[in-house]
Amino acid sequence: MPPRLSALDASFLYLEQPTTPMHVGGVAVFRKGPEGLDYDRLVRLVEQRISLVPRYRQKVRHVPGNLARPVWVDDTDFDTAYHVRRSALPRPGTDAQLCELVARLMSRPLDHTRPLWEMYLVEGLADERVAVVTKTHQAMVDGISAIDLSQVILDVSPEAKPRAEEVWMPRPTPSDVRLVAEAIGEAVSRPGEIVDNVRAATGDAVATATKVAGMAGKLVTMAWAATRPVPGTPLNVEVSTQRRFAVARTNLEDYRAVRAAHDCTVNDVVLSVVAGALRSWLLSRGEPVTSGATVRAMVPMSVRGDADVPSSAGTLGNRVSSFLVDLPVGEPSPVVRLHHVAHAMREHTSTGRNVGADTLVRIGGFAPPTLHALGARAASGMARHIFNLVVTNVPGPQFPLFAAGARMLEMFPVVPLAKGQALAIGLTSYDGGVYYGFNGDRDGMADVEVLAGMVDEALDELRAANR
């Protein structure tokens, strides 16, 4: 029998709406190698490595009558060229043009009749650069064995040994009769299963996700939030079907210098920089910002499981916890903002279960795509009315990576929007840089590039305070 989606994985299919597609993305910018990273080379690379991520050749098959959760079946008509696509900017392509293209690509939902991922090679960037844009549905990131395709196409050397493409023989698709028979067999041992499945598939997916994901820790967090109403901000609006995307680039050493001066973590510095940028952005909009004003961020963080080791699949498993942090946007002093954030994060991480950057880097070589996806899943499983935005921060390797001989220069996450939230921020550190991706609603965040531009200003404030 084909593997069945978990209740939480299935809920991400049911939760998807035209205004909130449930895919996560990434934008990796490369310098062309000696032979150039072109479309044909990227397709060959994917074909050589896709056997390492079998889920990427499978699609979702629904059980008739929704008697059971859907199953993963091999796509007997799998076509690499359909999923790996080619695009280009008018030369010389600018970062603004790339961001506009990314926004349009992320606005489109994935085709549920095919494997739930897409990859785009974007040519025409200035300075002999190309970009690879990826989209992966959250239902594919099961939190236990999932690895993102963009992880396995990256190498630590431009001369990486090619891996021979394996001969793939898709398994036959099970008939409707067999799917129904298996569902009935499962229902005999769990009579309430059919009712839960039909309920979720017919529109009550939020209840299903909450039931599955609402473990004790999350229930405690939600109870805490219920006593502290979410601050009112322009970040919480009815979102449209279209997106805007912007990026910011900073230097990791600047964060480390601030961390050393104030005895905090790099993540504390990141959140205080986000708070400073949000403060400047709110003031630029003419919003009233009182001294006690806050913006509540949901911050997913990787934590240790029962064993202090990665899972046998070489990933973090589902060990991601979500913390609610009130960012003090009303505080004018950057140092006081940092201390507020550091104090709040110490309360959350006092158990010592958080995983350090060195551990994350050792897991699978380049864990950020998968961990950003797990963070987005954690956000989707919680009530939207208890926080204003999501901020995912995943450390990456501090050494260069390559795809088909081309060196990766930058990597920007694209975190999906939750219902009623106009902004999601993802950031990844890589090879000495810290790279922010701002995914915003096209109507609610028409000035998202202004917010991105304020990241440098907020970091400069902290650096100036150190001096």
CSV table of C-alpha atoms in Angstrom, one decimal:
chain,number,residue,atom,x,y,z
A,1,MET,CA,0.0,0.0,0.0
A,2,PRO,CA,1.4,3.5,-0.8
A,3,PRO,CA,2.3,5.6,2.2
A,4,ARG,CA,-0.5,7.6,3.5
A,5,LEU,CA,-0.2,11.3,4.4
A,6,SER,CA,-0.3,12.1,8.1
A,7,ALA,CA,-3.3,14.0,9.4
A,8,LEU,CA,-1.1,17.2,9.6
A,9,ASP,CA,0.3,16.8,6.1
A,10,ALA,CA,-3.2,16.3,4.7
A,11,SER,CA,-4.4,19.4,6.5
A,12,PHE,CA,-2.0,21.6,4.5
A,13,LEU,CA,-3.8,20.4,1.4
A,14,TYR,CA,-7.2,21.1,2.8
A,15,LEU,CA,-6.1,24.5,4.3
A,16,GLU,CA,-4.9,25.8,0.9
A,17,GLN,CA,-7.0,28.6,-0.5
A,18,PRO,CA,-6.4,31.0,-3.5
A,19,THR,CA,-5.2,33.7,-1.1
A,20,THR,CA,-2.9,31.4,1.0
A,21,PRO,CA,-1.1,28.9,-1.1
A,22,MET,CA,0.8,26.4,1.1
A,23,HIS,CA,4.2,26.3,-0.5
A,24,VAL,CA,7.5,27.5,0.7
A,25,GLY,CA,10.2,28.8,-1.5
A,26,GLY,CA,13.8,29.9,-1.9
A,27,VAL,CA,15.9,32.1,-4.2
A,28,ALA,CA,19.5,31.0,-4.6
A,29,VAL,CA,21.8,33.3,-6.7
A,30,PHE,CA,24.8,31.8,-8.4
A,31,ARG,CA,27.9,33.1,-10.1
A,32,LYS,CA,28.2,31.1,-13.4
A,33,GLY,CA,31.0,28.6,-13.3
A,34,PRO,CA,33.6,28.1,-16.1
A,35,GLU,CA,31.1,26.0,-18.1
A,36,GLY,CA,28.1,28.1,-17.0
A,37,LEU,CA,25.0,27.0,-15.1
A,38,ASP,CA,22.5,26.7,-17.9
A,39,TYR,CA,19.1,25.0,-18.2
A,40,ASP,CA,20.4,21.7,-19.6
A,41,ARG,CA,23.0,21.4,-16.9
A,42,LEU,CA,20.4,22.1,-14.2
A,43,VAL,CA,18.0,19.5,-15.6
A,44,ARG,CA,20.8,16.9,-15.7
A,45,LEU,CA,21.8,17.7,-12.2
A,46,VAL,CA,18.2,17.3,-10.9
A,47,GLU,CA,17.9,14.0,-12.8
A,48,GLN,CA,21.1,12.7,-11.2
A,49,ARG,CA,20.1,13.7,-7.6
A,50,ILE,CA,16.3,13.2,-7.5
A,51,SER,CA,16.6,9.6,-6.4
A,52,LEU,CA,17.9,11.0,-3.1
A,53,VAL,CA,14.5,12.6,-2.5
A,54,PRO,CA,11.9,10.0,-3.7
A,55,ARG,CA,8.9,12.2,-2.7
A,56,TYR,CA,9.7,14.5,-5.6
A,57,ARG,CA,8.6,11.9,-8.1
A,58,GLN,CA,5.3,11.2,-6.2
A,59,LYS,CA,2.0,12.9,-6.3
A,60,VAL,CA,-1.1,13.0,-4.1
A,61,ARG,CA,-3.9,10.5,-4.8
A,62,HIS,CA,-7.2,11.1,-3.0
A,63,VAL,CA,-9.3,8.2,-1.6
A,64,PRO,CA,-12.8,8.1,-3.1
A,65,GLY,CA,-15.4,9.6,-0.7
A,66,ASN,CA,-12.5,10.9,1.5
A,67,LEU,CA,-12.9,7.7,3.5
A,68,ALA,CA,-9.2,8.0,4.4
A,69,ARG,CA,-6.4,10.5,4.1
A,70,PRO,CA,-4.7,10.7,0.6
A,71,VAL,CA,-1.7,8.6,-0.3
A,72,TRP,CA,1.6,9.3,-2.1
A,73,VAL,CA,1.8,7.4,-5.4
A,74,ASP,CA,4.5,7.4,-8.0
A,75,ASP,CA,3.8,9.7,-10.9
A,76,THR,CA,4.0,7.3,-13.8
A,77,ASP,CA,4.1,10.3,-16.2
A,78,PHE,CA,6.8,12.1,-14.3
A,79,ASP,CA,8.5,14.8,-16.5
A,80,THR,CA,11.6,16.6,-15.1
A,81,ALA,CA,11.3,19.3,-17.8
A,82,TYR,CA,7.8,20.1,-16.5
A,83,HIS,CA,9.0,20.8,-13.0
A,84,VAL,CA,12.4,22.4,-13.9
A,85,ARG,CA,11.5,25.5,-15.9
A,86,ARG,CA,13.4,28.3,-17.6
A,87,SER,CA,12.9,32.0,-17.3
A,88,ALA,CA,14.9,35.1,-18.0
A,89,LEU,CA,15.1,38.8,-17.2
A,90,PRO,CA,15.9,41.5,-19.8
A,91,ARG,CA,19.7,42.0,-19.7
A,92,PRO,CA,21.2,43.3,-17.5
A,93,GLY,CA,18.6,42.0,-15.0
A,94,THR,CA,18.3,43.9,-11.7
A,95,ASP,CA,17.5,42.6,-8.2
A,96,ALA,CA,14.3,44.5,-8.4
A,97,GLN,CA,13.3,42.7,-11.5
A,98,LEU,CA,14.2,39.3,-9.9
A,99,CYS,CA,12.1,40.1,-6.9
A,100,GLU,CA,9.1,41.0,-9.0
A,101,LEU,CA,9.5,37.7,-10.9
A,102,VAL,CA,9.7,35.8,-7.6
A,103,ALA,CA,6.6,37.5,-6.3
A,104,ARG,CA,4.6,36.4,-9.4
A,105,LEU,CA,5.9,32.9,-9.3
A,106,MET,CA,5.1,32.5,-5.6
A,107,SER,CA,1.6,33.9,-6.2
A,108,ARG,CA,0.7,30.9,-8.3
A,109,PRO,CA,-0.5,27.7,-6.6
A,110,LEU,CA,1.1,24.4,-7.5
A,111,ASP,CA,-0.7,21.8,-9.7
A,112,HIS,CA,-2.1,19.2,-7.3
A,113,THR,CA,-2.3,16.6,-10.1
A,114,ARG,CA,1.5,16.4,-10.3
A,115,PRO,CA,4.3,16.2,-7.8
A,116,LEU,CA,4.0,19.3,-5.6
A,117,TRP,CA,7.2,21.2,-6.5
A,118,GLU,CA,8.7,23.5,-9.1
A,119,MET,CA,12.2,24.9,-9.9
A,120,TYR,CA,13.0,27.8,-12.1
A,121,LEU,CA,16.4,28.8,-13.7
A,122,VAL,CA,16.3,32.6,-14.1
A,123,GLU,CA,18.9,33.9,-16.6
A,124,GLY,CA,19.9,37.4,-17.5
A,125,LEU,CA,21.0,38.7,-14.1
A,126,ALA,CA,23.7,41.4,-14.2
A,127,ASP,CA,27.3,40.5,-13.3
A,128,GLU,CA,27.2,37.0,-14.9
A,129,ARG,CA,24.7,35.7,-12.3
A,130,VAL,CA,21.8,33.3,-12.5
A,131,ALA,CA,19.1,32.5,-9.9
A,132,VAL,CA,17.4,29.2,-9.0
A,133,VAL,CA,13.9,29.7,-7.6
A,134,THR,CA,12.2,26.8,-5.8
A,135,LYS,CA,8.6,26.1,-4.7
A,136,THR,CA,7.7,23.1,-2.5
A,137,HIS,CA,4.3,22.4,-0.9
A,138,GLN,CA,4.3,22.1,2.9
A,139,ALA,CA,2.5,18.7,2.6
A,140,MET,CA,5.8,17.3,1.3
A,141,VAL,CA,7.8,18.4,4.4
A,142,ASP,CA,6.8,15.7,6.8
A,143,GLY,CA,9.3,16.8,9.5
A,144,ILE,CA,10.8,13.3,9.8
A,145,SER,CA,12.5,12.2,6.6
A,146,ALA,CA,11.9,15.1,4.2
A,147,ILE,CA,14.9,16.8,2.6
A,148,ASP,CA,14.5,19.7,0.1
A,149,LEU,CA,15.6,19.1,-3.5
A,150,SER,CA,17.7,22.3,-3.3
A,151,GLN,CA,19.8,20.6,-0.6
A,152,VAL,CA,20.9,17.6,-2.7
A,153,ILE,CA,21.9,19.6,-5.8
A,154,LEU,CA,24.4,21.5,-3.8
A,155,ASP,CA,28.0,20.4,-3.3
A,156,VAL,CA,30.9,21.6,-1.1
A,157,SER,CA,33.3,21.7,-4.2
A,158,PRO,CA,32.9,22.8,-7.8
A,159,GLU,CA,34.5,19.5,-8.8
A,160,ALA,CA,32.0,17.3,-7.1
A,161,LYS,CA,31.8,13.8,-8.5
A,162,PRO,CA,28.7,13.2,-10.6
A,163,ARG,CA,26.2,10.7,-9.3
A,164,ALA,CA,24.9,8.3,-11.9
A,165,GLU,CA,21.2,8.6,-12.6
A,166,GLU,CA,19.4,5.6,-11.2
A,167,VAL,CA,16.9,3.6,-13.3
A,168,TRP,CA,13.5,4.5,-11.9
A,169,MET,CA,10.6,2.2,-12.4
A,170,PRO,CA,7.4,3.8,-11.0
A,171,ARG,CA,5.1,1.5,-9.1
A,172,PRO,CA,1.6,1.0,-10.5
A,173,THR,CA,-1.1,3.4,-9.2
A,174,PRO,CA,-3.6,1.6,-6.9
A,175,SER,CA,-7.1,1.3,-8.1
A,176,ASP,CA,-10.0,3.1,-6.4
A,177,VAL,CA,-11.3,-0.3,-5.3
A,178,ARG,CA,-8.1,-1.0,-3.5
A,179,LEU,CA,-7.9,2.4,-1.9
A,180,VAL,CA,-11.5,2.1,-0.6
A,181,ALA,CA,-10.8,-1.5,0.7
A,182,GLU,CA,-7.7,-0.3,2.6
A,183,ALA,CA,-9.7,2.6,4.1
A,184,ILE,CA,-12.4,0.3,5.3
A,185,GLY,CA,-9.8,-2.0,6.8
A,186,GLU,CA,-8.3,0.9,8.7
A,187,ALA,CA,-11.7,2.0,9.9
A,188,VAL,CA,-12.4,-1.4,11.5
A,189,SER,CA,-9.6,-0.8,13.9
A,190,ARG,CA,-10.2,3.0,14.3
A,191,PRO,CA,-14.0,3.7,13.8
A,192,GLY,CA,-13.7,7.4,14.3
A,193,GLU,CA,-11.1,7.8,11.6
A,194,ILE,CA,-13.6,8.1,8.7
A,195,VAL,CA,-15.5,10.8,10.4
A,196,ASP,CA,-12.3,12.8,11.1
A,197,ASN,CA,-11.2,12.4,7.5
A,198,VAL,CA,-14.5,13.4,5.9
A,199,ARG,CA,-14.7,16.4,8.3
A,200,ALA,CA,-11.2,17.6,7.4
A,201,ALA,CA,-11.7,17.2,3.7
A,202,THR,CA,-15.0,19.0,3.7
A,203,GLY,CA,-13.7,22.2,5.2
A,204,ASP,CA,-12.8,21.8,8.8
A,205,ALA,CA,-9.1,21.4,8.2
A,206,VAL,CA,-8.2,24.1,10.8
A,207,ALA,CA,-9.7,21.9,13.5
A,208,THR,CA,-7.8,18.9,12.2
A,209,ALA,CA,-4.5,20.8,12.1
A,210,THR,CA,-5.1,22.1,15.6
A,211,LYS,CA,-6.0,18.6,16.9
A,212,VAL,CA,-2.8,17.1,15.5
A,213,ALA,CA,-0.4,20.0,16.1
A,214,GLY,CA,-1.9,21.3,19.3
A,215,MET,CA,0.3,19.5,21.7
A,216,ALA,CA,0.8,20.6,25.3
A,217,GLY,CA,3.5,23.1,24.5
A,218,LYS,CA,1.4,24.9,21.9
A,219,LEU,CA,-1.7,24.8,24.1
A,220,VAL,CA,0.2,26.5,26.8
A,221,THR,CA,1.5,29.1,24.4
A,222,MET,CA,-1.9,29.8,23.1
A,223,ALA,CA,-3.3,30.1,26.6
A,224,TRP,CA,-0.6,32.6,27.4
A,225,ALA,CA,-1.4,34.5,24.3
A,226,ALA,CA,-5.1,34.6,25.1
A,227,THR,CA,-4.4,36.7,28.1
A,228,ARG,CA,-2.4,39.1,26.1
A,229,PRO,CA,-4.3,40.3,23.0
A,230,VAL,CA,-2.3,40.5,19.7
A,231,PRO,CA,-1.3,44.1,19.0
A,232,GLY,CA,-3.2,45.9,16.3
A,233,THR,CA,-0.9,46.6,13.4
A,234,PRO,CA,-1.2,47.2,9.6
A,235,LEU,CA,0.3,43.7,9.2
A,236,ASN,CA,-3.0,42.1,9.8
A,237,VAL,CA,-5.3,42.5,6.9
A,238,GLU,CA,-7.3,40.3,4.4
A,239,VAL,CA,-4.7,39.2,2.0
A,240,SER,CA,-5.0,39.0,-1.8
A,241,THR,CA,-3.9,36.3,-4.2
A,242,GLN,CA,-0.8,38.3,-5.3
A,243,ARG,CA,2.5,38.9,-3.5
A,244,ARG,CA,5.5,41.3,-3.3
A,245,PHE,CA,9.0,40.2,-2.5
A,246,ALA,CA,12.0,42.1,-1.3
A,247,VAL,CA,15.5,41.2,0.1
A,248,ALA,CA,18.1,42.5,2.4
A,249,ARG,CA,21.8,41.6,2.7
A,250,THR,CA,23.9,42.1,5.8
A,251,ASN,CA,27.2,40.8,7.2
A,252,LEU,CA,27.3,38.1,9.8
A,253,GLU,CA,30.3,39.6,11.6
A,254,ASP,CA,28.2,42.6,12.5
A,255,TYR,CA,25.8,40.4,14.4
A,256,ARG,CA,28.6,38.5,16.1
A,257,ALA,CA,30.2,41.8,17.3
A,258,VAL,CA,26.9,42.9,18.8
A,259,ARG,CA,26.3,39.5,20.4
A,260,ALA,CA,29.8,39.6,22.0
A,261,ALA,CA,29.2,43.1,23.4
A,262,HIS,CA,25.9,42.3,25.0
A,263,ASP,CA,26.2,38.7,26.0
A,264,CYS,CA,23.3,37.5,23.9
A,265,THR,CA,22.7,35.2,20.9
A,266,VAL,CA,22.9,36.0,17.2
A,267,ASN,CA,19.2,35.2,17.0
A,268,ASP,CA,18.5,37.9,19.7
A,269,VAL,CA,20.4,40.4,17.5
A,270,VAL,CA,18.4,39.4,14.5
A,271,LEU,CA,15.1,39.8,16.2
A,272,SER,CA,16.1,43.2,17.6
A,273,VAL,CA,17.1,44.3,14.0
A,274,VAL,CA,13.7,43.2,12.8
A,275,ALA,CA,12.1,45.2,15.6
A,276,GLY,CA,14.1,48.3,14.7
A,277,ALA,CA,13.2,47.9,11.0
A,278,LEU,CA,9.5,47.5,11.8
A,279,ARG,CA,9.6,50.5,14.1
A,280,SER,CA,11.1,52.7,11.3
A,281,TRP,CA,8.6,51.3,8.8
A,282,LEU,CA,5.6,52.0,11.0
A,283,LEU,CA,6.8,55.6,11.5
A,284,SER,CA,7.4,56.0,7.8
A,285,ARG,CA,3.7,55.1,7.3
A,286,GLY,CA,2.6,57.7,9.9
A,287,GLU,CA,1.3,55.0,12.2
A,288,PRO,CA,1.0,55.9,15.9
A,289,VAL,CA,3.9,54.2,17.8
A,290,THR,CA,3.7,54.7,21.5
A,291,SER,CA,6.6,53.8,23.9
A,292,GLY,CA,4.9,50.5,24.8
A,293,ALA,CA,4.0,49.5,21.3
A,294,THR,CA,4.9,45.9,20.3
A,295,VAL,CA,4.6,43.6,17.3
A,296,ARG,CA,4.2,39.9,18.2
A,297,ALA,CA,6.3,37.6,16.1
A,298,MET,CA,5.9,33.8,16.0
A,299,VAL,CA,9.5,32.5,15.9
A,300,PRO,CA,10.0,28.8,15.0
A,301,MET,CA,13.2,27.4,16.4
A,302,SER,CA,14.9,24.0,16.1
A,303,VAL,CA,15.1,22.1,19.4
A,304,ARG,CA,16.6,18.9,20.5
A,305,GLY,CA,14.4,15.8,20.6
A,306,ASP,CA,14.6,12.9,23.0
A,307,ALA,CA,18.1,12.1,21.7
A,308,ASP,CA,20.8,14.7,21.2
A,309,VAL,CA,21.5,13.4,17.7
A,310,PRO,CA,20.0,13.9,14.2
A,311,SER,CA,17.5,11.3,13.0
A,312,SER,CA,18.6,8.3,11.0
A,313,ALA,CA,17.6,10.1,7.8
A,314,GLY,CA,20.1,12.9,8.5
A,315,THR,CA,17.5,15.5,9.2
A,316,LEU,CA,16.2,17.3,12.3
A,317,GLY,CA,13.0,15.3,12.3
A,318,ASN,CA,10.0,17.3,13.5
A,319,ARG,CA,11.9,18.9,16.4
A,320,VAL,CA,10.7,22.5,15.8
A,321,SER,CA,9.1,24.6,18.5
A,322,SER,CA,7.3,27.9,18.1
A,323,PHE,CA,7.9,30.8,20.4
A,324,LEU,CA,5.8,34.0,20.6
A,325,VAL,CA,8.0,37.1,21.1
A,326,ASP,CA,6.7,40.7,21.6
A,327,LEU,CA,9.1,42.9,19.6
A,328,PRO,CA,9.4,46.3,21.3
A,329,VAL,CA,8.9,48.5,18.3
A,330,GLY,CA,7.9,51.4,20.6
A,331,GLU,CA,11.3,51.5,22.2
A,332,PRO,CA,13.6,54.2,20.6
A,333,SER,CA,16.9,52.8,22.0
A,334,PRO,CA,18.4,50.0,20.0
A,335,VAL,CA,20.3,48.6,23.0
A,336,VAL,CA,17.2,48.5,25.2
A,337,ARG,CA,15.3,46.8,22.3
A,338,LEU,CA,18.0,44.2,22.2
A,339,HIS,CA,17.9,43.6,26.0
A,340,HIS,CA,14.1,43.2,25.9
A,341,VAL,CA,14.3,40.6,23.1
A,342,ALA,CA,17.1,38.7,24.7
A,343,HIS,CA,15.2,38.5,28.0
A,344,ALA,CA,12.1,37.2,26.3
A,345,MET,CA,14.1,34.6,24.3
A,346,ARG,CA,15.9,33.5,27.5
A,347,GLU,CA,12.6,32.7,29.1
A,348,HIS,CA,11.6,30.5,26.1
A,349,THR,CA,14.9,28.7,25.7
A,350,SER,CA,15.8,28.2,29.4
A,351,THR,CA,15.2,24.5,29.0
A,352,GLY,CA,18.4,24.3,27.0
A,353,ARG,CA,16.7,22.3,24.2
A,354,ASN,CA,17.5,24.7,21.4
A,355,VAL,CA,19.9,23.5,18.7
A,356,GLY,CA,23.0,25.6,18.0
A,357,ALA,CA,24.1,26.7,14.5
A,358,ASP,CA,27.0,24.2,14.4
A,359,THR,CA,24.6,21.3,14.9
A,360,LEU,CA,22.3,22.5,12.2
A,361,VAL,CA,25.1,22.9,9.7
A,362,ARG,CA,26.2,19.3,10.2
A,363,ILE,CA,22.7,18.0,9.4
A,364,GLY,CA,22.5,17.2,5.7
A,365,GLY,CA,25.1,19.9,4.8
A,366,PHE,CA,22.6,22.6,4.1
A,367,ALA,CA,19.4,22.4,6.2
A,368,PRO,CA,17.9,25.9,5.8
A,369,PRO,CA,15.3,25.0,3.1
A,370,THR,CA,13.8,22.2,5.1
A,371,LEU,CA,13.9,24.0,8.4
A,372,HIS,CA,12.2,27.1,6.9
A,373,ALA,CA,9.5,24.8,5.6
A,374,LEU,CA,9.1,23.2,9.1
A,375,GLY,CA,8.9,26.6,10.6
A,376,ALA,CA,6.1,27.7,8.2
A,377,ARG,CA,4.2,24.5,9.0
A,378,ALA,CA,4.4,25.3,12.7
A,379,ALA,CA,3.0,28.7,12.0
A,380,SER,CA,0.2,27.3,10.0
A,381,GLY,CA,-0.8,24.9,12.7
A,382,MET,CA,-1.3,27.7,15.3
A,383,ALA,CA,-4.2,30.2,15.6
A,384,ARG,CA,-3.5,33.1,13.3
A,385,HIS,CA,-5.1,35.7,15.7
A,386,ILE,CA,-2.4,35.3,18.3
A,387,PHE,CA,0.6,36.8,16.4
A,388,ASN,CA,1.2,39.5,13.8
A,389,LEU,CA,3.9,37.9,11.6
A,390,VAL,CA,6.2,34.9,11.3
A,391,VAL,CA,10.0,35.3,11.5
A,392,THR,CA,12.1,32.2,10.6
A,393,ASN,CA,15.9,32.4,11.2
A,394,VAL,CA,17.9,29.3,10.1
A,395,PRO,CA,21.7,29.3,10.2
A,396,GLY,CA,23.5,27.9,7.2
A,397,PRO,CA,27.1,26.8,6.5
A,398,GLN,CA,29.8,29.4,6.6
A,399,PHE,CA,31.6,28.0,3.5
A,400,PRO,CA,30.7,28.2,-0.2
A,401,LEU,CA,28.5,25.7,-1.9
A,402,PHE,CA,28.2,24.9,-5.6
A,403,ALA,CA,25.7,23.6,-8.1
A,404,ALA,CA,27.1,22.1,-11.3
A,405,GLY,CA,30.3,24.0,-10.7
A,406,ALA,CA,28.6,27.4,-10.2
A,407,ARG,CA,29.2,29.0,-6.8
A,408,MET,CA,26.1,30.0,-4.7
A,409,LEU,CA,26.5,33.6,-3.7
A,410,GLU,CA,23.2,34.2,-1.7
A,411,MET,CA,20.2,32.4,-0.5
A,412,PHE,CA,16.9,34.1,0.3
A,413,PRO,CA,14.0,32.2,1.9
A,414,VAL,CA,10.4,32.8,0.9
A,415,VAL,CA,8.0,32.0,3.8
A,416,PRO,CA,4.3,31.7,2.9
A,417,LEU,CA,1.7,34.0,4.4
A,418,ALA,CA,-0.8,32.9,6.9
A,419,LYS,CA,-4.4,33.9,6.6
A,420,GLY,CA,-5.0,37.5,7.7
A,421,GLN,CA,-1.2,38.3,7.8
A,422,ALA,CA,0.4,40.5,5.2
A,423,LEU,CA,4.1,39.8,5.9
A,424,ALA,CA,6.4,36.8,6.6
A,425,ILE,CA,10.1,37.2,7.1
A,426,GLY,CA,12.7,34.5,6.5
A,427,LEU,CA,16.4,34.8,6.9
A,428,THR,CA,19.4,32.5,6.4
A,429,SER,CA,23.1,33.0,7.2
A,430,TYR,CA,25.5,31.7,4.6
A,431,ASP,CA,29.2,32.1,3.9
A,432,GLY,CA,29.6,35.2,6.0
A,433,GLY,CA,26.3,36.9,5.1
A,434,VAL,CA,22.8,37.1,6.5
A,435,TYR,CA,20.2,37.2,3.8
A,436,TYR,CA,16.6,38.3,4.5
A,437,GLY,CA,13.5,37.4,2.3
A,438,PHE,CA,10.4,39.6,2.8
A,439,ASN,CA,7.2,38.0,1.4
A,440,GLY,CA,4.3,40.4,1.5
A,441,ASP,CA,0.8,40.8,0.3
A,442,ARG,CA,0.7,42.9,-2.8
A,443,ASP,CA,-2.0,45.2,-1.5
A,444,GLY,CA,-1.2,45.2,2.2
A,445,MET,CA,2.6,45.5,1.8
A,446,ALA,CA,2.9,47.8,-1.2
A,447,ASP,CA,6.0,49.3,0.5
A,448,VAL,CA,7.7,46.0,1.4
A,449,GLU,CA,11.0,47.1,-0.2
A,450,VAL,CA,11.0,50.1,2.1
A,451,LEU,CA,10.9,47.8,5.1
A,452,ALA,CA,13.7,45.7,3.6
A,453,GLY,CA,15.8,48.8,3.2
A,454,MET,CA,15.5,49.6,6.9
A,455,VAL,CA,17.2,46.4,8.0
A,456,ASP,CA,20.6,48.0,7.3
A,457,GLU,CA,19.6,51.1,9.3
A,458,ALA,CA,18.5,49.0,12.3
A,459,LEU,CA,21.7,47.0,12.3
A,460,ASP,CA,23.8,50.2,11.9
A,461,GLU,CA,22.0,51.6,15.0
A,462,LEU,CA,23.2,48.6,17.1
A,463,ARG,CA,26.8,48.9,15.7
A,464,ALA,CA,26.9,52.6,16.4
A,465,ALA,CA,25.7,51.9,20.0
A,466,ASN,CA,28.6,49.5,20.4
A,467,ARG,CA,31.1,52.1,19.2
